Amino acid sequence: MRWRDRVAVLFFPQGTLLSVAALMLFFTHLSVFASDVHNFCFTHHYDRMSFHYTVLLMFSHVISICWAAMGSLYAEMTDDKSLRCFALTILMLNGAMFFSRLSLEFLAIQYREESH
C-alpha cells in the first residue's frame, strides 16, 4: 500500500472513497450539463455545446455510476444508516444525470454540425 492510499484511508471512512469520487464526477457532469442546457435553451449557441466530447462524457457517466454502485455495496455492508443513505443518493443522482444527459443529446441531435 502506498502512502497516498493510507492518507485517503485516514481521511474517509471505510467504503466512502468510491462514493466521494462518484460525487466529484457528478459535480463535474452537472457543470457541463448546466453549460450545455444554457447554450441549448437560452443562448442558442449550439456550437458551444460539448458535442465533440459526447463519447467521453458518456463513458465518464458510466464509470461514475459504477463507482457509485460499488460505494453503495460497500456502504450496505456497514451498519451506518447515514453512509447508506449518502451512497444511495449519489447513485441515484448519477443515474438521473446520465439519463438527463442522454435526453439532452437526443434533443440536440439535429443541431449538431457533423463534418466528415
Short mmCIF file of C-alpha atoms in Angstrom, two decimals:
data_model
loop_
_atom_site.label_atom_id
_atom_site.label_comp_id
_atom_site.label_asym_id
_atom_site.label_seq_id
_atom_site.Cartn_x
_atom_site.Cartn_y
_atom_site.Cartn_z
CA MET A 1 0.00 0.00 0.00
CA ARG A 2 1.38 3.37 -1.00
CA TRP A 3 1.37 6.38 1.32
CA ARG A 4 -1.33 8.09 -0.77
CA ASP A 5 -3.68 5.17 -0.18
CA ARG A 6 -3.02 5.40 3.53
CA VAL A 7 -3.80 9.12 3.55
CA ALA A 8 -7.08 8.50 1.71
CA VAL A 9 -7.98 5.79 4.21
CA LEU A 10 -7.22 8.14 7.10
CA PHE A 11 -9.49 10.90 5.85
CA PHE A 12 -12.52 8.90 4.68
CA PRO A 13 -14.40 6.15 6.50
CA GLN A 14 -14.16 2.69 5.00
CA GLY A 15 -16.19 2.36 1.81
CA THR A 16 -16.81 6.06 1.19
CA LEU A 17 -13.87 6.76 -1.11
CA LEU A 18 -15.73 5.43 -4.15
CA SER A 19 -18.86 7.38 -3.25
CA VAL A 20 -16.86 10.59 -2.81
CA ALA A 21 -15.12 10.03 -6.16
CA ALA A 22 -18.52 9.47 -7.78
CA LEU A 23 -19.77 12.67 -6.12
CA MET A 24 -16.87 14.64 -7.59
CA LEU A 25 -17.61 13.24 -11.05
CA PHE A 26 -21.28 14.11 -10.53
CA PHE A 27 -20.41 17.75 -9.86
CA THR A 28 -18.23 17.80 -12.97
CA HIS A 29 -21.05 16.32 -15.05
CA LEU A 30 -23.53 18.74 -13.51
CA SER A 31 -21.43 21.75 -14.51
CA VAL A 32 -21.02 20.51 -18.09
CA PHE A 33 -24.73 19.70 -18.28
CA ALA A 34 -25.71 23.13 -16.95
CA SER A 35 -23.47 24.77 -19.51
CA ASP A 36 -24.98 22.72 -22.33
CA VAL A 37 -28.55 23.42 -21.23
CA HIS A 38 -27.74 27.13 -21.07
CA ASN A 39 -26.24 27.05 -24.58
CA PHE A 40 -29.12 24.96 -25.94
CA CYS A 41 -32.14 26.61 -24.35
CA PHE A 42 -31.22 30.20 -23.64
CA THR A 43 -28.40 31.47 -25.85
CA HIS A 44 -28.93 29.09 -28.82
CA HIS A 45 -25.16 28.86 -29.38
CA TYR A 46 -25.17 25.23 -30.43
CA ASP A 47 -21.54 25.30 -31.49
CA ARG A 48 -20.51 25.88 -27.85
CA MET A 49 -22.10 22.66 -26.63
CA SER A 50 -19.97 19.65 -25.78
CA PHE A 51 -20.87 17.58 -28.85
CA HIS A 52 -17.23 16.74 -29.53
CA TYR A 53 -16.88 15.06 -26.14
CA THR A 54 -20.10 13.03 -26.12
CA VAL A 55 -18.36 9.65 -26.09
CA LEU A 56 -16.00 10.73 -23.33
CA LEU A 57 -18.86 12.18 -21.26
CA MET A 58 -20.99 9.05 -21.60
CA PHE A 59 -18.03 6.85 -20.66
CA SER A 60 -17.36 9.08 -17.67
CA HIS A 61 -21.02 8.80 -16.66
CA VAL A 62 -20.84 5.01 -16.78
CA ILE A 63 -17.64 4.99 -14.71
CA SER A 64 -19.28 7.33 -12.19
CA ILE A 65 -22.33 5.08 -11.91
CA CYS A 66 -20.10 2.02 -11.43
CA TRP A 67 -18.11 3.76 -8.70
CA ALA A 68 -21.32 4.88 -7.00
CA ALA A 69 -22.73 1.35 -7.19
CA MET A 70 -19.57 -0.13 -5.71
CA GLY A 71 -19.60 2.51 -2.97
CA SER A 72 -23.23 1.68 -2.30
CA LEU A 73 -22.37 -2.01 -2.00
CA TYR A 74 -19.60 -1.22 0.47
CA ALA A 75 -21.99 1.01 2.42
CA GLU A 76 -24.58 -1.77 2.57
CA MET A 77 -22.03 -3.93 4.38
CA THR A 78 -21.73 -1.40 7.19
CA ASP A 79 -24.26 -0.65 9.91
CA ASP A 80 -24.19 3.12 9.37
CA LYS A 81 -27.54 4.31 8.00
CA SER A 82 -26.28 7.75 7.07
CA LEU A 83 -23.49 6.22 4.99
CA ARG A 84 -26.02 4.01 3.21
CA CYS A 85 -28.26 6.99 2.53
CA PHE A 86 -25.33 9.04 1.22
CA ALA A 87 -24.15 6.25 -1.10
CA LEU A 88 -27.62 5.52 -2.48
CA THR A 89 -28.26 9.23 -3.00
CA ILE A 90 -25.05 9.55 -5.00
CA LEU A 91 -26.03 6.50 -7.05
CA MET A 92 -29.47 7.93 -7.82
CA LEU A 93 -28.05 11.37 -8.68
CA ASN A 94 -25.54 9.84 -11.07
CA GLY A 95 -28.24 7.75 -12.73
CA ALA A 96 -30.52 10.76 -13.11
CA MET A 97 -27.66 12.81 -14.56
CA PHE A 98 -26.89 10.05 -17.06
CA PHE A 99 -30.46 9.93 -18.35
CA SER A 100 -30.71 13.73 -18.38
CA ARG A 101 -27.54 13.92 -20.45
CA LEU A 102 -28.81 11.23 -22.80
CA SER A 103 -32.10 13.10 -23.23
CA LEU A 104 -30.28 16.34 -24.00
CA GLU A 105 -28.14 14.57 -26.58
CA PHE A 106 -31.23 13.24 -28.35
CA LEU A 107 -32.94 16.64 -28.21
CA ALA A 108 -29.92 18.40 -29.67
CA ILE A 109 -29.04 15.82 -32.30
CA GLN A 110 -30.46 17.87 -35.16
CA TYR A 111 -28.32 20.89 -34.21
CA ARG A 112 -25.01 19.08 -34.39
CA GLU A 113 -22.64 20.09 -37.10
CA GLU A 114 -21.22 16.89 -38.49
CA SER A 115 -18.07 17.28 -40.57
CA HIS A 116 -16.82 14.25 -42.46
#
